[in-house]
Coordinates of C-alpha atoms and ligand atoms in Angstrom, one line a residue:
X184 CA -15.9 -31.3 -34.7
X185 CA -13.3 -30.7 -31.8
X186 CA -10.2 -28.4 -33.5
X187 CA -6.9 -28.1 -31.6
X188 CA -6.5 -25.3 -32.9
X189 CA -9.5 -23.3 -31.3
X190 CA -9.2 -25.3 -28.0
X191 CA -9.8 -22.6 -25.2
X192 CA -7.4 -24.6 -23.0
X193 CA -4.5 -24.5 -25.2
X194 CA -3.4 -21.4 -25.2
X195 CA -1.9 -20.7 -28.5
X196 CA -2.4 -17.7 -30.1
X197 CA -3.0 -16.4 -26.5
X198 CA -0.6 -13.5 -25.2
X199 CA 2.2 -14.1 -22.8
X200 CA 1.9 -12.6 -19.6
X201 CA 5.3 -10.4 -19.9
X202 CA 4.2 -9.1 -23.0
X203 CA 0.5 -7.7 -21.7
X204 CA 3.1 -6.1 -18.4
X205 CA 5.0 -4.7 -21.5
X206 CA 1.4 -3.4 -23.0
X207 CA 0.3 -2.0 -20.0
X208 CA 3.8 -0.5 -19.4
X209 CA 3.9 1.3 -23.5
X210 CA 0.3 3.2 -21.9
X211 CA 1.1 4.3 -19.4
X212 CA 0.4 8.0 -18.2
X213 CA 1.9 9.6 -15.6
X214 CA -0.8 11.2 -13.8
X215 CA 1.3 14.1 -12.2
X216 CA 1.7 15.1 -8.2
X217 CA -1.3 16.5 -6.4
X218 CA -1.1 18.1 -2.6
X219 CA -3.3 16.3 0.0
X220 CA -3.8 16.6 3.5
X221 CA -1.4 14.3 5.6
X222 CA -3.7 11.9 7.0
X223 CA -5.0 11.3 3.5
X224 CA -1.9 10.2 2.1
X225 CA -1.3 7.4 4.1
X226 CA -1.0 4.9 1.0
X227 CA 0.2 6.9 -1.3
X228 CA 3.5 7.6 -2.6
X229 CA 5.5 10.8 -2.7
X230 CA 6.0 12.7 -5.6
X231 CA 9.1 14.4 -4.4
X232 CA 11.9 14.1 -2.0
X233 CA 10.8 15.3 1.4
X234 CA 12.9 18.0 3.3
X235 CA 12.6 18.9 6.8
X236 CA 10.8 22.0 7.0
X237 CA 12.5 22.9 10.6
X238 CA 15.3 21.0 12.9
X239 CA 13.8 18.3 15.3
X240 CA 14.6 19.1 18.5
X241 CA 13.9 22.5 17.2
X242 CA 15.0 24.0 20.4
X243 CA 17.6 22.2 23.0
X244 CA 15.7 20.8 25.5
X245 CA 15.7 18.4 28.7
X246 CA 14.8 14.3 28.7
X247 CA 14.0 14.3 32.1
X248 CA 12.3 16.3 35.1
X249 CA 15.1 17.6 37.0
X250 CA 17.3 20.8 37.1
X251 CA 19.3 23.0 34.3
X252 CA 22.6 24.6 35.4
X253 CA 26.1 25.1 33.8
X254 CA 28.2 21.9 34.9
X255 CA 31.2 24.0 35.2
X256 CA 30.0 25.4 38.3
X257 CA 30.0 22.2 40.1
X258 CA 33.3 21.0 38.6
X259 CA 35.2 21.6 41.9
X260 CA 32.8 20.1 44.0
X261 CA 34.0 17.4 46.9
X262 CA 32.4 16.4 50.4
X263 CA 33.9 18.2 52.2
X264 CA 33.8 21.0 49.7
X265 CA 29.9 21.5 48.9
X266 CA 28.6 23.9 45.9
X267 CA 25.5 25.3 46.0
X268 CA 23.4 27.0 43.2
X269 CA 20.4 28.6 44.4
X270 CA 17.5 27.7 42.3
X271 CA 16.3 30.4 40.4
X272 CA 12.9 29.6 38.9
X273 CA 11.3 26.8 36.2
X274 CA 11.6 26.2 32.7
X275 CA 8.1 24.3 31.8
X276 CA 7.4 22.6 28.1
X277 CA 5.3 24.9 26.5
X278 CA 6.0 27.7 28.9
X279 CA 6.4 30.5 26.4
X280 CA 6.6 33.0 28.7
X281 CA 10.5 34.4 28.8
X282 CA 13.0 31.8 28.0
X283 CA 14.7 31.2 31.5
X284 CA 18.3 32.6 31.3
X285 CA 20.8 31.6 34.4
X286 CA 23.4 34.6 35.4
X287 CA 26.6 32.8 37.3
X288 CA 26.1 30.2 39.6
X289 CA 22.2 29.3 39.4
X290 CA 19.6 26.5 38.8
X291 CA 16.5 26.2 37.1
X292 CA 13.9 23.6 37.7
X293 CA 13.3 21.9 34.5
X294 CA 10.3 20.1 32.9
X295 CA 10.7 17.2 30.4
X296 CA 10.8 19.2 27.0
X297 CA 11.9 22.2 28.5
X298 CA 13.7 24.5 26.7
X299 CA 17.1 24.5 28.1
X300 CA 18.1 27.8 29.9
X301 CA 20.8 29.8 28.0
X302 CA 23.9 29.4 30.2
X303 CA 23.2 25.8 30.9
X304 CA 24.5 22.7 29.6
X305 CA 23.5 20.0 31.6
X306 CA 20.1 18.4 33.5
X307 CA 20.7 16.7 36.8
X308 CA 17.7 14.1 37.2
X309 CA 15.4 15.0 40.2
X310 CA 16.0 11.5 41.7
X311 CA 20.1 12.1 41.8
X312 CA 19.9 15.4 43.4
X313 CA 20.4 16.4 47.1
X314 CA 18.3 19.7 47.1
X315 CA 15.6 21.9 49.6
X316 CA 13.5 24.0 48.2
X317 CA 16.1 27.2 47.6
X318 CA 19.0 25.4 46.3
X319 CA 20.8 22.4 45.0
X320 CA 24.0 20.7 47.0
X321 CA 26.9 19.1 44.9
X322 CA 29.1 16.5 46.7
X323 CA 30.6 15.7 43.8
X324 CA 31.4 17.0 39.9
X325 CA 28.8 16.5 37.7
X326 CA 29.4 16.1 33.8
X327 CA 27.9 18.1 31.0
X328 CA 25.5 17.2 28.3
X329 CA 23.2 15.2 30.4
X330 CA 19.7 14.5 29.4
X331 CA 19.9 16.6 26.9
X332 CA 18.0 16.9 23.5
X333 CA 20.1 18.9 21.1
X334 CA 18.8 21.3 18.0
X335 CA 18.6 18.6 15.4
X336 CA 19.6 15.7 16.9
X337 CA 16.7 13.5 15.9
X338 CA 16.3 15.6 12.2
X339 CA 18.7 18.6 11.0
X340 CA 16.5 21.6 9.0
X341 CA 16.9 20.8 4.8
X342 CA 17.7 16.8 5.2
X343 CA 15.9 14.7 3.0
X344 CA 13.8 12.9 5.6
X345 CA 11.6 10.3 3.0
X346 CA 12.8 9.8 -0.7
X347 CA 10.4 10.4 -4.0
X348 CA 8.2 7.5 -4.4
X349 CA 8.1 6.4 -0.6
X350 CA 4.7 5.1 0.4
X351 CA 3.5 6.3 2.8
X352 CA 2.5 4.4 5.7
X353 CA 1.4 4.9 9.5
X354 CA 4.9 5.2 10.9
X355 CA 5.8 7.8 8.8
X356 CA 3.0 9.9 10.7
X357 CA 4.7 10.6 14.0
X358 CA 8.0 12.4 11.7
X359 CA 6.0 14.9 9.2
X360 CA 3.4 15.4 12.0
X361 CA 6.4 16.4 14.1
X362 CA 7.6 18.7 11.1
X363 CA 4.3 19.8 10.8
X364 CA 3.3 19.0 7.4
X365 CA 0.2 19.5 6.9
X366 CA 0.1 18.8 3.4
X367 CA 2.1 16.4 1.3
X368 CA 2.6 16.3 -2.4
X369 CA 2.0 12.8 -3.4
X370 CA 1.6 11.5 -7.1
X371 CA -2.1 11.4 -8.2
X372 CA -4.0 8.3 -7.7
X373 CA -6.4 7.1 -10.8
X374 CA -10.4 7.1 -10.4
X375 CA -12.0 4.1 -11.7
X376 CA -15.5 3.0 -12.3
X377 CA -16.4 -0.8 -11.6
X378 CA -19.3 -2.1 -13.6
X379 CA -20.4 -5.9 -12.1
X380 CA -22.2 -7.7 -15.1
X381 CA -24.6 -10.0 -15.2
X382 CA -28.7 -11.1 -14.9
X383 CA -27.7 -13.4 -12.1
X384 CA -25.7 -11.2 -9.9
X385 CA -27.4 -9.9 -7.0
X386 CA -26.0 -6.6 -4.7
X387 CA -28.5 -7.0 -1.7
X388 CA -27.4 -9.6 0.5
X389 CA -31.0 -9.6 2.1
X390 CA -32.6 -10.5 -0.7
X391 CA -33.4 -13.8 -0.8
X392 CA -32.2 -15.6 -4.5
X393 CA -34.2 -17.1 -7.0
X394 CA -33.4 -20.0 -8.9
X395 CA -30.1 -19.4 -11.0
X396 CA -29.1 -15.9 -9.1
X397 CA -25.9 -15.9 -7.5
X398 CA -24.5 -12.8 -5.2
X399 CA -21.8 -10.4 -6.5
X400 CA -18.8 -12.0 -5.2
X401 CA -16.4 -9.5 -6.0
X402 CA -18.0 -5.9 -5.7
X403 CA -17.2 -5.5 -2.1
X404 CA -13.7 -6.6 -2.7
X405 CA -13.2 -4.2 -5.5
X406 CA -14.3 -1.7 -3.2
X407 CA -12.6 -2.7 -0.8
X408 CA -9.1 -3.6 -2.2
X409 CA -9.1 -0.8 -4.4
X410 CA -7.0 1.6 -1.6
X411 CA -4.9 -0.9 -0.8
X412 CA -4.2 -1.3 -5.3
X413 CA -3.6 2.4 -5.4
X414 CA -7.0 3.9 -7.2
X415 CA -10.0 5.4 -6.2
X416 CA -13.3 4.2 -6.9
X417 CA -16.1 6.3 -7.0
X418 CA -19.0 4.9 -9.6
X419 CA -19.9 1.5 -8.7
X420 CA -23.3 -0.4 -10.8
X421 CA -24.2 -3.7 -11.7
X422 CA -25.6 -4.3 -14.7
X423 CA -27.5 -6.8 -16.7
X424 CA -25.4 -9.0 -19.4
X425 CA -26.7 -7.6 -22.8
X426 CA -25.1 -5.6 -24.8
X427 CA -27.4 -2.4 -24.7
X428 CA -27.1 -2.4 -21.1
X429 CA -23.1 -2.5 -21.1
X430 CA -23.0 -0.1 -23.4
X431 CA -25.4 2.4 -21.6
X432 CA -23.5 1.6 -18.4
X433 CA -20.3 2.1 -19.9
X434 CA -21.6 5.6 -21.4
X435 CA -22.7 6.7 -17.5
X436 CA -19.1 5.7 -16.1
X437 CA -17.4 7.7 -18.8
X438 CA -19.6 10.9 -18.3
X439 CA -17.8 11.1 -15.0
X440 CA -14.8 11.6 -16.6
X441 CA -12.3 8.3 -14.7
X442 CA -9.0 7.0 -15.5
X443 CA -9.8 3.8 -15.5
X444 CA -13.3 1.9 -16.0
X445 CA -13.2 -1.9 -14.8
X446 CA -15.5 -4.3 -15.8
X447 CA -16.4 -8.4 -14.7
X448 CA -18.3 -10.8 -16.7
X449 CA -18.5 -11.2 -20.7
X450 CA -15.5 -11.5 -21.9
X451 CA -14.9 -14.8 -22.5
X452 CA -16.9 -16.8 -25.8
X453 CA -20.0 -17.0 -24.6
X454 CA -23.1 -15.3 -26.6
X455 CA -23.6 -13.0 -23.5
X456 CA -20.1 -11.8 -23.4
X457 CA -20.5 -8.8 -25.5
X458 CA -17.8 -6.7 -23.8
X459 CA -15.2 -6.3 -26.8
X460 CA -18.2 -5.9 -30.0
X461 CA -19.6 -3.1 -27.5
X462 CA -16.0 -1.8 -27.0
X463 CA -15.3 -1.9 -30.9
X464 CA -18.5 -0.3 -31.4
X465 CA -17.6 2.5 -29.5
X466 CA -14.3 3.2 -31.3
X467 CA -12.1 1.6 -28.5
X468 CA -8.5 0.6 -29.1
X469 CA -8.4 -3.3 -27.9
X470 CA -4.4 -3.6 -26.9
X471 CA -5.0 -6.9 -25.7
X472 CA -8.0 -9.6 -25.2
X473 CA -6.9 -13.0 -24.1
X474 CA -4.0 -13.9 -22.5
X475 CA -1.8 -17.3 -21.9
X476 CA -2.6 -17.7 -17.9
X477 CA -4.6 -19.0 -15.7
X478 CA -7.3 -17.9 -13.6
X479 CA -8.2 -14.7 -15.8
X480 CA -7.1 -16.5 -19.2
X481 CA -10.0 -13.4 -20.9
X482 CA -8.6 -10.4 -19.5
X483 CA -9.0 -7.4 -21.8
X484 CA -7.2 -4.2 -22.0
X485 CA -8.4 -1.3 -23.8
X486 CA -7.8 2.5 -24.7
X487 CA -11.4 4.3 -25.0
X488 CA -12.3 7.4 -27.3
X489 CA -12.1 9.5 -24.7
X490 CA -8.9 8.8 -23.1
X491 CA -10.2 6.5 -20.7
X492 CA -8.6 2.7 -20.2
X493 CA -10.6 0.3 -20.1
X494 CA -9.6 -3.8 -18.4
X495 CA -12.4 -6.4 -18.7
X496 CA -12.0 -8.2 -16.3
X497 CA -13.2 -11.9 -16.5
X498 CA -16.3 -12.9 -14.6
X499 CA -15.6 -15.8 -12.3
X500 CA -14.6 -13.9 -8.3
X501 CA -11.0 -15.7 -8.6
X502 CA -10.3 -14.4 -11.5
X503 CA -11.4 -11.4 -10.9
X504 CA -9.2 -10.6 -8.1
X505 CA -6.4 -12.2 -10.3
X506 CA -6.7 -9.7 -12.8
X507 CA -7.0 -7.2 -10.5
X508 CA -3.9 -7.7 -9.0
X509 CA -1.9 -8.4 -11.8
X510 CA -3.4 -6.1 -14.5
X511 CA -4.3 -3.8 -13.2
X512 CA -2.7 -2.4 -10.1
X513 CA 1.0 -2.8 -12.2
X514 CA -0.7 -0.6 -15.5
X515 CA -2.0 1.9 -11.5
X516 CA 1.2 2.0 -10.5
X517 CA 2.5 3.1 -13.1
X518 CA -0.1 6.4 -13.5
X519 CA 1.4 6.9 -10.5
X520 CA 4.9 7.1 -11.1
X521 CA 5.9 4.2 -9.3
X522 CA 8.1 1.5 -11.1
X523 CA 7.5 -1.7 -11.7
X524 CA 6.9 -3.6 -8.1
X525 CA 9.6 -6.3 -7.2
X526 CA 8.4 -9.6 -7.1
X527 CA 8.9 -11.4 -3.4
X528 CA 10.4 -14.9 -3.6
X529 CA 9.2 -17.9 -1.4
X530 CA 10.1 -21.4 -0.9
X531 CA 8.0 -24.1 -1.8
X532 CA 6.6 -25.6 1.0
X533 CA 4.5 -28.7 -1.3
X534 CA 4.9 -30.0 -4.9
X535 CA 3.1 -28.5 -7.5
X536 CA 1.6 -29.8 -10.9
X537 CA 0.7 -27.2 -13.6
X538 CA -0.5 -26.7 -17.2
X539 CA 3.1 -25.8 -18.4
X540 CA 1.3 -24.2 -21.5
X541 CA 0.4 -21.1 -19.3
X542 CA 1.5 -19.2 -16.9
X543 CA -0.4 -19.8 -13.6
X544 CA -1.3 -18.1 -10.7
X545 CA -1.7 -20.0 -8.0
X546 CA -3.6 -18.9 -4.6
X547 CA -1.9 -19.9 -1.6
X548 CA -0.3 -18.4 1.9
X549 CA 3.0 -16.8 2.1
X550 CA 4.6 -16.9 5.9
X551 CA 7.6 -16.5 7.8
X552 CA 8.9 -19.9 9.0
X553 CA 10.1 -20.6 12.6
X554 CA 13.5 -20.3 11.0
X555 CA 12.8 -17.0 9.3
X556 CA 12.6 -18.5 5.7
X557 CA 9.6 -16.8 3.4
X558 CA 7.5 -20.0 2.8
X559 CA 4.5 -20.4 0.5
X560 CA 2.1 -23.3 0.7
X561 CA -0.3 -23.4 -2.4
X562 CA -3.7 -24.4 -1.7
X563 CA -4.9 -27.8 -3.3
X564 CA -7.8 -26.2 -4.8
X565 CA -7.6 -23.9 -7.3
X566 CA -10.7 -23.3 -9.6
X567 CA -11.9 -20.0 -10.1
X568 CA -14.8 -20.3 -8.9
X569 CA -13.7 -21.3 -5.5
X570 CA -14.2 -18.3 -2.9
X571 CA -13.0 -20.5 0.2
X572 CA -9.4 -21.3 -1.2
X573 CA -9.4 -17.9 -2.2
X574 CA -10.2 -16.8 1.7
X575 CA -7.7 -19.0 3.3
X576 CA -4.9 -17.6 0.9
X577 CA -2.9 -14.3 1.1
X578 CA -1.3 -14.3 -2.1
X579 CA -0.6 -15.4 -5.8
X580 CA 2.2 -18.2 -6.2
X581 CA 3.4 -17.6 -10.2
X582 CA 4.1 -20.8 -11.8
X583 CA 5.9 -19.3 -15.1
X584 CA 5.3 -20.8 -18.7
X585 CA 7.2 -24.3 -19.7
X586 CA 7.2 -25.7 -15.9
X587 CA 4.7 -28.2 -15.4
X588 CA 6.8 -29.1 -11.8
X589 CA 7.5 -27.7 -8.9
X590 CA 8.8 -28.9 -6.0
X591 CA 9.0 -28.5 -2.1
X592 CA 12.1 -26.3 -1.3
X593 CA 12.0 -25.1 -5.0
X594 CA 12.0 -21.1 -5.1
X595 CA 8.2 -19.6 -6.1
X596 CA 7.7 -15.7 -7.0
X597 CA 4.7 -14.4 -5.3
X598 CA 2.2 -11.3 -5.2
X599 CA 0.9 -10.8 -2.4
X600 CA -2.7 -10.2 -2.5
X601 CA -2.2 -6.5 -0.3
X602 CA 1.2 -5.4 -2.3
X603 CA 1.7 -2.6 0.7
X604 CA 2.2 -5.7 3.2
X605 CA 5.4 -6.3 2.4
Ligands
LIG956 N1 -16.3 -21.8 -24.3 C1 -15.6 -21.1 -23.4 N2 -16.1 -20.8 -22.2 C2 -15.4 -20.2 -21.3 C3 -14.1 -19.8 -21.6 C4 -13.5 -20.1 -22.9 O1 -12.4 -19.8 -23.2 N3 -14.4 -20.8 -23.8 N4 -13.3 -19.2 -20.6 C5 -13.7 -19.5 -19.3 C6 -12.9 -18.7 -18.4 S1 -11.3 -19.1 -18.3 C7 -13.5 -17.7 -17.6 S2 -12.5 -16.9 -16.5 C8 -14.8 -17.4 -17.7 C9 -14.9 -15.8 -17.9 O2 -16.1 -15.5 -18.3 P1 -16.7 -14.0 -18.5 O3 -15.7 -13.0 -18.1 O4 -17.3 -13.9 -19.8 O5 -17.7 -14.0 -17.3 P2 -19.2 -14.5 -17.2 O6 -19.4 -15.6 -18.3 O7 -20.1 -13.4 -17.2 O8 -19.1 -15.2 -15.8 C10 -18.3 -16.3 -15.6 C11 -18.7 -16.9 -14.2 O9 -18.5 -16.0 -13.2 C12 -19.7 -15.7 -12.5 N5 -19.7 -14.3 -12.1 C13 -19.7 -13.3 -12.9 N6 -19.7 -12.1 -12.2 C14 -19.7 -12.5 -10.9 C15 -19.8 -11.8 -9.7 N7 -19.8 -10.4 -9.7 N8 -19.9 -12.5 -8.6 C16 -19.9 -13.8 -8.6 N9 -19.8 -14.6 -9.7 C17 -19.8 -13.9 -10.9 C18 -20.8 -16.0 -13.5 O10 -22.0 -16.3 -12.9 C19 -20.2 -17.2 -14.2 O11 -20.4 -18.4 -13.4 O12 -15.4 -18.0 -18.9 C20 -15.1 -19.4 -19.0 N10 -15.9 -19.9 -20.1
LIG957 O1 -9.4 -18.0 -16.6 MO1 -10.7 -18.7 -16.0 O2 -10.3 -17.6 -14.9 O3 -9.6 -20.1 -15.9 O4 -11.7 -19.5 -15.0

């Protein structure tokens, strides 16, 4: 007999989605800083403030080819009353030789880069000046500080260059390669294991499928994503759906020791989905299983024996790389010390229907409109089984609980499915 009560679609009894971000939140560890080579951190976010190790310039030099002198010597300087300053030798970037000085009334050729000569104070461009091999001729005054780089002017010694928690992206590169850091502190990202579960799921996309297999949808995503969601995945196995074969898997992932251990399939009602008995077998602490959403609506959070957390995450590919997204990478950026992400808002470019017993998650494409407006266009097709939608989307549209309508020009918060793209 059909019972209202145990309707899977209903969603009572089902947790809200702000109170599993509050679970996730109360267990969270922070993971602590950890020193990595610079091009590894790209990505990652910086456990301290940054200082500047040494001035950029570090050394005055010249912006253009041309010649170093003292511009007071040409101050007096007329047509019909010449100056000339005999050239005196080169300064050349990288020339480390002696640093060229001028004594009185002298020039120095001068390289790009160059350290400027003690004595001078100005750089006449190559182009502007009237010169033959020995010397240069003044016609007129010429002014100091020209085409000059000065000691700090681009970064001064001790300044805070990047703030704690900055993630770091390409651009940052050229700066702490300038300042030559080698190594950043940046805070620890979590390991994870990824078990795929499931008798019909098939890894070798050469192998042809037999009636009833279907090929892991989500396995190269996970892999793929996981950078970009802020852990590192290193034990990867698909397994079949029984419970001895979860559980066995689940005892190889913990032996190496990960933060976090993911799982998709068998967590829904099904006899196969064994997940949370095996879990409860093992002693786990089940913080939440179920939760009032859609796609994902079986996602299951967990503290293992070991220390260990544990999300199931539910089986079908969209709601996989729902949960994903909004499971787990808040619960990962918190182990590493970031705080909770800002939600980007979007306009409504469509009307939406929704089940306003939930809250949903729509997939759909965030863009910039020809008038600079964010804009967000759900997709009409939404199932969670759907991998095309999925592909012609960029990010999550969140419908919250108790609206059933929205409407075009209506403001929508979105995730984006690559948070570091904002
Ligand atoms: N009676 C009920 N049935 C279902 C409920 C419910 O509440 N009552 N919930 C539905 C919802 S919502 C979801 S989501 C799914 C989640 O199920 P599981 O996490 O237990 O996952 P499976 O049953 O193992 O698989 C679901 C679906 O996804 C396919 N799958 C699984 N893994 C992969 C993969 N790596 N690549 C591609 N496709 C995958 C699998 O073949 C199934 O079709 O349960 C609903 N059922
Ligand atoms: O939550 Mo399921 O993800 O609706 O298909």
């Amino acid at each position: 007999m059909f019972d209202p009560a145990l309707d899977c679609c209903s969603g009572s009894g089902l947790r809200h989605y702000v109170d599993c971000l509050e679970d996730l939140h109360r267990e969270v560890i922070h993971l602590g800083a950890t020193e990595v080579p610079l091009a590894e951190a790209i990505g990652q976010t910086l456990a301290g403030d940054l200082k500047a190790p040494l001035s950029l310039p570090s050394f005055n030099n010249s912006a253009m080819d041309g010649f170093a002198f003292n511009s007071a010597l040409v101050k007096d300087a007329a047509m019909d009353t010449p100056v000339e300053l005999p050239i005196v030798g080169a300064s050349i970037a990288g020339d480390n030789a002696k640093l060229a000085q001028l004594n009185g009334p002298q020039a120095v050729k001068i390289m790009t880069g160059a350290p400027l000569p003690q004595g001078a104070d100005t750089v006449l461009p190559v182009e502007a000046a009237s010169w033959e091999t020995e010397a240069l001729t003044f016609h007129a005054p010429y002014p100091a500080d020209q085409h000059v780089r000065h000691i700090g002017q681009d970064v001064a010694q001790g300044r805070t260059v990047l703030k704690a928690g900055t993630l770091l992206a390409c651009q940052h590169l050229p700066l702490l390669s300038a300042l030559g850091l080698g190594k950043v502190a940046v805070n620890q990202r979590p390991t994870a294991a990824w078990i795929s579960t499931g008798q019909e799921i098939v890894d070798d996309f050469s192998q042809p499928l037999k009636p009833g297999q279907i090929y892991n949808a989500t396995r190269l995503y996970a892999e793929t994503i996981a950078r970009d969601l802020g852990f590192n995945l290193r034990h990867v196995v698909t397994v079949r759906d029984t419970p001895q074969d979860f559980a066995a898997a689940l005892d190889a992932a913990i032996e190496g020791k990960p933060r976090l251990i993911l799982s998709t399939g068998g967590v829904s009602a099904g006899q196969y989905d064994f997940v949370k008995p095996v879990l409860s077998d093992m002693g786990a602490t089940i913080i939440f299983h179920k939760a009032r959403i859609k796609p994902a609506k079986p996602v299951l959070f967990a503290r293992l024996p070991g220390g260990s957390f544990f999300f199931g995450l539910p089986g079908n590919p969209i709601s996989t790389a729902l949960a994903l997204r909004a499971f787990v990478y808040p619960f990962v950026r918190g182990l590493s010390g970031q705080p909770p992400e800002p939600m980007r808002v979007a306009t409504l470019t469509r009307d939406v229907q929704v089940d306003a017993s939930k809250t949903v998650f729509l997939m759909g494409r965030m863009r910039l409109s020809d008038s600079g407006l964010m804009i967000a266009t759900p997709s009409k097709r939404q199932q969670s089984f759907q991998t095309s939608p999925f592909s012609e989307s960029n990010a999550w549209l969140m419908v919250p609980e108790r609206v059933s309508e929205l409407c075009a020009g209506d403001q929508v918060h979105c995730l984006h499915f690559n948070p570091g793209s904002n």
